[in-house]
């Protein structure tokens, strides 16, 4: 038995014994036959209707004993902790559920590259990779690779979403990006510089990524009107082999871009984290504007 429990047990028992003594004064009375009886002895009850035995002390002992035994048993199995009245009790709160980003922005730089389908994101990223040594990750390319991967449990789902120009559930895309980034970061001593192209296309993708992977430095946004983008995509469709480079899919992708992806750009714009570049000119001209736009970020002045 634990020491405090033992004390508790003896204190309670001591209190009960105190109630048993002093022994109540004995009163004597005579039976009709003349024999003397003391109260508490067997014999005729002098006060009919009143129990001659004092049962309450026994009931008290039994209750205290049973209670102490239960407390002792519970303290042994850990379900009862003897209250510590000497130190103030700190309320025990559940640990906060926190999704800590996997990478630190000090080691891992991320630039999101956004723009409508056919805005020229891929073309501009290739130029940036050559000049600034970025790693280019296209969310669309990663999804297409996963769709083709034998045994992928998401293959069919990705295929359906891409054909309809819909946004694939963010868990899939964020995980593919995180895996691809981790591979590069692991090989580069914990560091990396990424252009993440075609991402985040929806607010939940942005939130999930910044919560669980890393906070992005800024968004590079390519702005082009739909007629220019349509012309480029139809041309690309002649050779790309992509299931979504046809007029019907392109129209759906435009609608999704305006309704779902533009709010993401606007949110980053409100935070002062967007470099907006007009993307209607030839690639070389657009690239000049890109360099001018990103310079303050590259130099760490933003
Ligand atoms: O960027 P890209 O045009 O290659 O994307 C092709 C398709 O991949 C999109 O229309 C969409 O269905 C899917 N996608 C997505 N989420 C992203 C990027 C692409 O669901 N962040
Ligand atoms: Mg692309």
Short mmCIF file of C-alpha atoms and ligand atoms in Angstrom, two decimals:
data_model
loop_
_atom_site.label_atom_id
_atom_site.label_comp_id
_atom_site.label_asym_id
_atom_site.label_seq_id
_atom_site.Cartn_x
_atom_site.Cartn_y
_atom_site.Cartn_z
CA UNK A 1 0.00 0.00 0.00
CA UNK A 2 1.35 3.44 -0.85
CA UNK A 3 2.39 5.69 2.04
CA UNK A 4 -0.28 8.42 1.51
CA UNK A 5 -2.90 5.77 1.02
CA UNK A 6 -1.77 4.03 4.21
CA UNK A 7 -2.06 7.38 6.07
CA UNK A 8 -5.47 7.95 4.58
CA UNK A 9 -6.54 4.48 5.57
CA UNK A 10 -5.34 4.80 9.21
CA UNK A 11 -6.75 8.32 9.61
CA UNK A 12 -10.17 7.20 8.47
CA UNK A 13 -10.05 4.14 10.69
CA UNK A 14 -8.83 6.27 13.65
CA UNK A 15 -11.79 8.63 13.23
CA UNK A 16 -14.18 5.67 13.36
CA UNK A 17 -12.60 4.16 16.46
CA UNK A 18 -12.86 7.54 18.19
CA UNK A 19 -16.55 7.42 17.66
CA UNK A 20 -16.67 3.96 19.36
CA UNK A 21 -15.19 5.22 22.63
CA UNK A 22 -15.75 6.10 25.31
CA UNK A 23 -18.01 3.14 25.90
CA UNK A 24 -21.51 4.39 26.63
CA UNK A 25 -22.40 4.10 30.35
CA UNK A 26 -24.00 0.81 31.13
CA UNK A 27 -27.50 0.95 32.57
CA UNK A 28 -28.84 -1.97 34.56
CA UNK A 29 -32.36 -3.20 34.76
CA UNK A 30 -34.06 -6.21 36.18
CA UNK A 31 -36.02 -8.91 34.40
CA UNK A 32 -39.39 -9.89 35.79
CA UNK A 33 -37.57 -12.98 37.17
CA UNK A 34 -35.30 -10.68 39.10
CA UNK A 35 -32.09 -11.25 37.07
CA UNK A 36 -29.95 -8.14 36.39
CA UNK A 37 -29.14 -7.34 32.76
CA UNK A 38 -26.83 -4.73 31.45
CA UNK A 39 -27.70 -2.92 28.22
CA UNK A 40 -25.81 -4.58 25.38
CA UNK A 41 -26.19 -7.99 26.91
CA UNK A 42 -28.65 -10.47 25.57
CA UNK A 43 -31.88 -10.45 27.45
CA UNK A 44 -35.23 -8.86 27.17
CA UNK A 45 -35.22 -5.46 25.50
CA UNK A 46 -36.12 -2.82 28.06
CA UNK A 47 -37.25 -0.38 25.29
CA UNK A 48 -39.24 -2.33 22.72
CA UNK A 49 -38.96 -0.81 19.24
CA UNK A 50 -35.37 0.36 19.87
CA UNK A 51 -32.45 -1.84 18.69
CA UNK A 52 -30.28 -2.75 21.61
CA UNK A 53 -27.18 -3.02 19.33
CA UNK A 54 -25.30 0.10 18.26
CA UNK A 55 -24.98 -0.82 14.53
CA UNK A 56 -23.85 2.59 13.11
CA UNK A 57 -20.19 2.29 14.18
CA UNK A 58 -19.98 -1.07 12.38
CA UNK A 59 -21.65 0.35 9.27
CA UNK A 60 -19.21 3.32 9.31
CA UNK A 61 -16.18 1.03 9.64
CA UNK A 62 -17.41 -1.15 6.81
CA UNK A 63 -18.03 1.85 4.51
CA UNK A 64 -14.67 3.47 5.29
CA UNK A 65 -12.89 0.16 4.86
CA UNK A 66 -14.58 -0.58 1.53
CA UNK A 67 -13.94 2.95 0.24
CA UNK A 68 -10.28 2.79 1.21
CA UNK A 69 -9.89 -0.57 -0.45
CA UNK A 70 -11.40 0.74 -3.73
CA UNK A 71 -9.13 3.81 -3.67
CA UNK A 72 -6.13 1.61 -3.03
CA UNK A 73 -7.04 -0.72 -5.87
CA UNK A 74 -7.57 2.19 -8.29
CA UNK A 75 -4.33 3.86 -7.31
CA UNK A 76 -2.55 0.59 -8.04
CA UNK A 77 -3.96 0.27 -11.52
CA UNK A 78 -3.29 3.97 -12.19
CA UNK A 79 -6.92 5.02 -12.70
CA UNK A 80 -6.85 7.16 -9.56
CA UNK A 81 -4.10 9.57 -8.71
CA UNK A 82 -3.82 10.67 -5.09
CA UNK A 83 -4.52 14.40 -5.21
CA UNK A 84 -1.49 16.52 -4.48
CA UNK A 85 -2.80 19.41 -2.45
CA UNK A 86 0.61 20.96 -1.87
CA UNK A 87 1.18 22.15 -5.48
CA UNK A 88 -1.35 24.08 -7.57
CA UNK A 89 -2.94 21.91 -10.24
CA UNK A 90 -2.20 22.91 -13.83
CA UNK A 91 -5.05 22.00 -16.15
CA UNK A 92 -3.94 19.30 -18.55
CA UNK A 93 -4.79 20.45 -22.10
CA UNK A 94 -4.61 18.14 -25.10
CA UNK A 95 -1.52 18.78 -27.22
CA UNK A 96 -2.42 21.22 -30.03
CA UNK A 97 -2.82 19.51 -33.39
CA UNK A 98 -0.14 21.20 -35.40
CA UNK A 99 0.83 20.61 -38.95
CA UNK A 100 4.44 21.82 -38.97
CA UNK A 101 5.89 22.54 -42.42
CA UNK A 102 8.37 19.89 -43.49
CA UNK A 103 10.93 22.40 -44.80
CA UNK A 104 12.12 25.77 -43.59
CA UNK A 105 11.97 28.72 -46.04
CA UNK A 106 15.56 29.47 -45.02
CA UNK A 107 16.73 26.27 -46.71
CA UNK A 108 14.03 25.70 -49.27
CA UNK A 109 12.84 28.47 -51.59
CA UNK A 110 9.58 27.98 -53.43
CA UNK A 111 8.19 30.17 -56.21
CA UNK A 112 4.67 29.28 -57.33
CA UNK A 113 4.18 29.80 -61.08
CA UNK A 114 0.60 30.50 -62.09
CA UNK A 115 -1.32 31.60 -65.17
CA UNK A 116 -4.11 30.29 -67.36
CA UNK A 117 -3.58 27.18 -69.48
CA UNK A 118 -1.32 28.18 -72.36
CA UNK A 119 0.00 31.31 -70.63
CA UNK A 120 3.58 30.10 -71.17
CA UNK A 121 4.45 28.92 -67.63
CA UNK A 122 6.48 25.93 -68.78
CA UNK A 123 8.43 27.93 -71.38
CA UNK A 124 9.40 30.65 -68.89
CA UNK A 125 10.30 28.12 -66.19
CA UNK A 126 12.78 26.45 -68.55
CA UNK A 127 14.56 29.80 -69.02
CA UNK A 128 14.66 30.44 -65.26
CA UNK A 129 16.13 26.99 -64.62
CA UNK A 130 18.96 27.72 -67.04
CA UNK A 131 19.82 31.07 -65.53
CA UNK A 132 19.04 30.76 -61.82
CA UNK A 133 19.56 27.07 -61.17
CA UNK A 134 16.00 26.43 -60.01
CA UNK A 135 14.49 22.95 -59.97
CA UNK A 136 11.34 22.99 -62.07
CA UNK A 137 8.41 20.91 -60.82
CA UNK A 138 5.20 20.98 -62.85
CA UNK A 139 2.16 19.81 -60.87
CA UNK A 140 0.46 18.77 -64.13
CA UNK A 141 3.52 16.72 -65.21
CA UNK A 142 3.70 15.00 -61.81
CA UNK A 143 -0.01 14.14 -62.01
CA UNK A 144 0.37 12.76 -65.55
CA UNK A 145 3.38 10.68 -64.44
CA UNK A 146 1.39 9.31 -61.49
CA UNK A 147 -1.51 8.52 -63.80
CA UNK A 148 0.83 6.42 -65.97
CA UNK A 149 2.63 4.73 -63.08
CA UNK A 150 1.75 1.02 -63.06
CA UNK A 151 -0.13 0.11 -59.89
CA UNK A 152 -1.01 3.68 -58.93
CA UNK A 153 -4.21 3.72 -56.91
CA UNK A 154 -4.93 7.26 -58.18
CA UNK A 155 -4.34 6.63 -61.90
CA UNK A 156 -7.98 6.40 -62.95
CA UNK A 157 -9.06 9.29 -60.75
CA UNK A 158 -6.33 11.60 -62.13
CA UNK A 159 -7.24 10.65 -65.70
CA UNK A 160 -10.90 11.63 -65.20
CA UNK A 161 -10.07 14.91 -63.50
CA UNK A 162 -7.52 15.98 -66.11
CA UNK A 163 -9.80 15.15 -69.05
CA UNK A 164 -12.51 17.38 -67.58
CA UNK A 165 -10.03 20.10 -66.59
CA UNK A 166 -11.07 19.69 -62.95
CA UNK A 167 -8.73 20.14 -59.99
CA UNK A 168 -7.44 16.83 -58.64
CA UNK A 169 -8.03 16.43 -54.85
CA UNK A 170 -5.25 18.41 -53.20
CA UNK A 171 -3.94 15.59 -50.99
CA UNK A 172 -2.70 13.76 -54.10
CA UNK A 173 -1.00 16.77 -55.69
CA UNK A 174 0.56 18.11 -52.50
CA UNK A 175 1.96 14.67 -51.68
CA UNK A 176 3.44 14.25 -55.17
CA UNK A 177 5.10 17.66 -54.90
CA UNK A 178 6.40 17.01 -51.40
CA UNK A 179 7.91 13.68 -52.47
CA UNK A 180 9.58 15.22 -55.52
CA UNK A 181 10.96 18.09 -53.44
CA UNK A 182 12.24 15.80 -50.69
CA UNK A 183 14.19 13.78 -53.23
CA UNK A 184 16.02 16.90 -54.43
CA UNK A 185 16.50 18.38 -50.95
CA UNK A 186 17.92 15.10 -49.59
CA UNK A 187 20.48 15.00 -52.39
CA UNK A 188 21.43 18.66 -51.96
CA UNK A 189 22.37 18.72 -48.28
CA UNK A 190 18.95 19.86 -47.08
CA UNK A 191 18.62 22.78 -49.49
CA UNK A 192 16.54 23.48 -52.59
CA UNK A 193 15.19 26.20 -54.92
CA UNK A 194 11.98 25.28 -56.68
CA UNK A 195 9.69 26.68 -59.35
CA UNK A 196 6.36 24.99 -58.78
CA UNK A 197 4.49 25.34 -62.03
CA UNK A 198 0.68 25.17 -62.27
CA UNK A 199 0.25 25.17 -58.52
CA UNK A 200 -1.64 26.10 -56.36
CA UNK A 201 -4.70 26.01 -58.61
CA UNK A 202 -7.16 26.10 -55.71
CA UNK A 203 -7.17 27.74 -52.28
CA UNK A 204 -7.06 24.44 -50.39
CA UNK A 205 -3.91 23.42 -52.29
CA UNK A 206 -2.23 26.68 -51.29
CA UNK A 207 -3.19 26.32 -47.65
CA UNK A 208 -2.24 22.67 -47.37
CA UNK A 209 1.11 23.20 -49.07
CA UNK A 210 2.13 26.18 -46.95
CA UNK A 211 0.99 24.44 -43.77
CA UNK A 212 2.64 21.10 -44.38
CA UNK A 213 5.48 21.60 -46.88
CA UNK A 214 6.90 25.14 -46.81
CA UNK A 215 5.80 28.74 -47.08
CA UNK A 216 6.31 30.04 -50.62
CA UNK A 217 8.41 33.13 -51.30
CA UNK A 218 6.07 34.56 -53.96
CA UNK A 219 3.84 33.81 -56.95
CA UNK A 220 5.02 34.48 -60.48
CA UNK A 221 1.81 35.13 -62.41
CA UNK A 222 1.54 35.12 -66.20
CA UNK A 223 -1.34 37.19 -67.47
CA UNK A 224 -2.69 36.46 -70.96
CA UNK A 225 -6.12 36.81 -72.59
CA UNK A 226 -8.09 33.66 -73.43
CA UNK A 227 -7.93 34.08 -77.22
CA UNK A 228 -4.11 34.13 -77.12
CA UNK A 229 -4.02 31.09 -74.83
CA UNK A 230 -6.58 29.19 -76.97
CA UNK A 231 -4.50 29.71 -80.10
CA UNK A 232 -1.34 28.46 -78.37
CA UNK A 233 -3.04 25.39 -76.90
CA UNK A 234 -4.73 24.31 -80.12
CA UNK A 235 -1.33 24.54 -81.83
CA UNK A 236 0.32 22.62 -78.98
CA UNK A 237 -2.44 19.97 -79.23
CA UNK A 238 -1.22 19.03 -82.70
CA UNK A 239 1.87 17.44 -81.17
CA UNK A 240 1.46 17.29 -77.35
CA UNK A 241 -0.62 14.11 -77.25
CA UNK A 242 -2.40 15.53 -74.20
CA UNK A 243 -6.00 14.42 -73.67
CA UNK A 244 -6.95 17.94 -72.52
CA UNK A 245 -5.44 19.98 -75.39
CA UNK A 246 -8.72 20.03 -77.36
CA UNK A 247 -11.20 22.91 -77.65
CA UNK A 248 -13.82 21.33 -75.37
CA UNK A 249 -11.36 20.56 -72.56
CA UNK A 250 -9.59 23.92 -73.01
CA UNK A 251 -12.90 25.79 -72.48
CA UNK A 252 -13.50 23.84 -69.25
CA UNK A 253 -9.96 24.59 -68.09
CA UNK A 254 -10.46 28.31 -68.75
CA UNK A 255 -13.63 28.31 -66.64
CA UNK A 256 -11.95 26.48 -63.76
CA UNK A 257 -9.03 28.89 -63.97
CA UNK A 258 -11.23 31.98 -63.69
CA UNK A 259 -13.51 30.58 -60.97
CA UNK A 260 -11.06 28.58 -58.86
CA UNK A 261 -7.48 29.63 -59.56
CA UNK A 262 -7.79 33.41 -59.91
CA UNK A 263 -9.01 33.77 -56.28
CA UNK A 264 -5.71 32.15 -55.21
CA UNK A 265 -3.71 34.74 -57.17
CA UNK A 266 -5.82 37.53 -55.66
CA UNK A 267 -5.23 36.20 -52.15
CA UNK A 268 -1.45 36.23 -52.66
CA UNK A 269 -1.71 39.66 -54.27
CA UNK A 270 -3.37 41.03 -51.13
CA UNK A 271 -0.37 39.75 -49.18
CA UNK A 272 2.03 41.53 -51.57
CA UNK A 273 3.43 38.20 -52.78
CA UNK A 274 2.75 38.35 -56.54
CA UNK A 275 5.00 39.28 -59.46
CA UNK A 276 2.60 39.87 -62.37
CA UNK A 277 3.96 39.62 -65.90
CA UNK A 278 2.08 40.29 -69.12
CA UNK A 279 2.45 37.14 -71.22
CA UNK A 280 1.18 38.02 -74.70
CA UNK A 281 4.51 38.79 -76.35
CA UNK A 282 7.14 36.41 -77.67
CA UNK A 283 8.84 34.24 -75.01
CA UNK A 284 12.12 36.23 -75.05
CA UNK A 285 10.30 39.51 -74.43
CA UNK A 286 8.19 38.00 -71.66
CA UNK A 287 11.34 36.65 -70.06
CA UNK A 288 12.87 40.14 -69.85
CA UNK A 289 9.86 41.23 -67.81
CA UNK A 290 10.14 38.11 -65.67
CA UNK A 291 13.76 38.89 -64.79
CA UNK A 292 12.94 42.47 -63.97
CA UNK A 293 9.98 41.38 -61.83
CA UNK A 294 11.78 38.74 -59.79
CA UNK A 295 15.05 40.68 -59.30
CA UNK A 296 14.05 42.31 -55.97
CA UNK A 297 13.06 38.88 -54.59
CA UNK A 298 16.24 37.22 -55.80
CA UNK A 299 18.31 39.94 -54.17
CA UNK A 300 16.33 39.53 -50.97
CA UNK A 301 14.96 43.09 -51.14
CA UNK A 302 11.36 41.94 -50.88
O1 LIG B 1 -0.74 22.59 -65.47
P1 LIG B 1 -1.32 21.66 -66.48
O2 LIG B 1 -2.03 22.38 -67.59
O3 LIG B 1 -0.33 20.68 -66.97
O4 LIG B 1 -2.44 20.82 -65.68
C1 LIG B 1 -3.21 19.84 -66.35
C2 LIG B 1 -4.34 19.38 -65.45
O5 LIG B 1 -3.82 18.78 -64.27
C3 LIG B 1 -5.25 20.47 -64.96
O6 LIG B 1 -6.21 20.87 -65.92
C4 LIG B 1 -5.89 19.77 -63.76
O7 LIG B 1 -6.84 18.82 -64.16
C5 LIG B 1 -4.71 19.01 -63.18
N1 LIG B 1 -4.01 19.82 -62.16
C6 LIG B 1 -4.56 19.91 -60.89
N2 LIG B 1 -3.95 20.66 -59.93
C7 LIG B 1 -2.83 21.33 -60.21
C8 LIG B 1 -2.24 21.26 -61.48
C9 LIG B 1 -2.88 20.50 -62.44
O8 LIG B 1 -5.60 19.32 -60.62
N3 LIG B 1 -2.27 22.08 -59.26
MG1 LIG B 2 2.51 23.32 -68.14
#
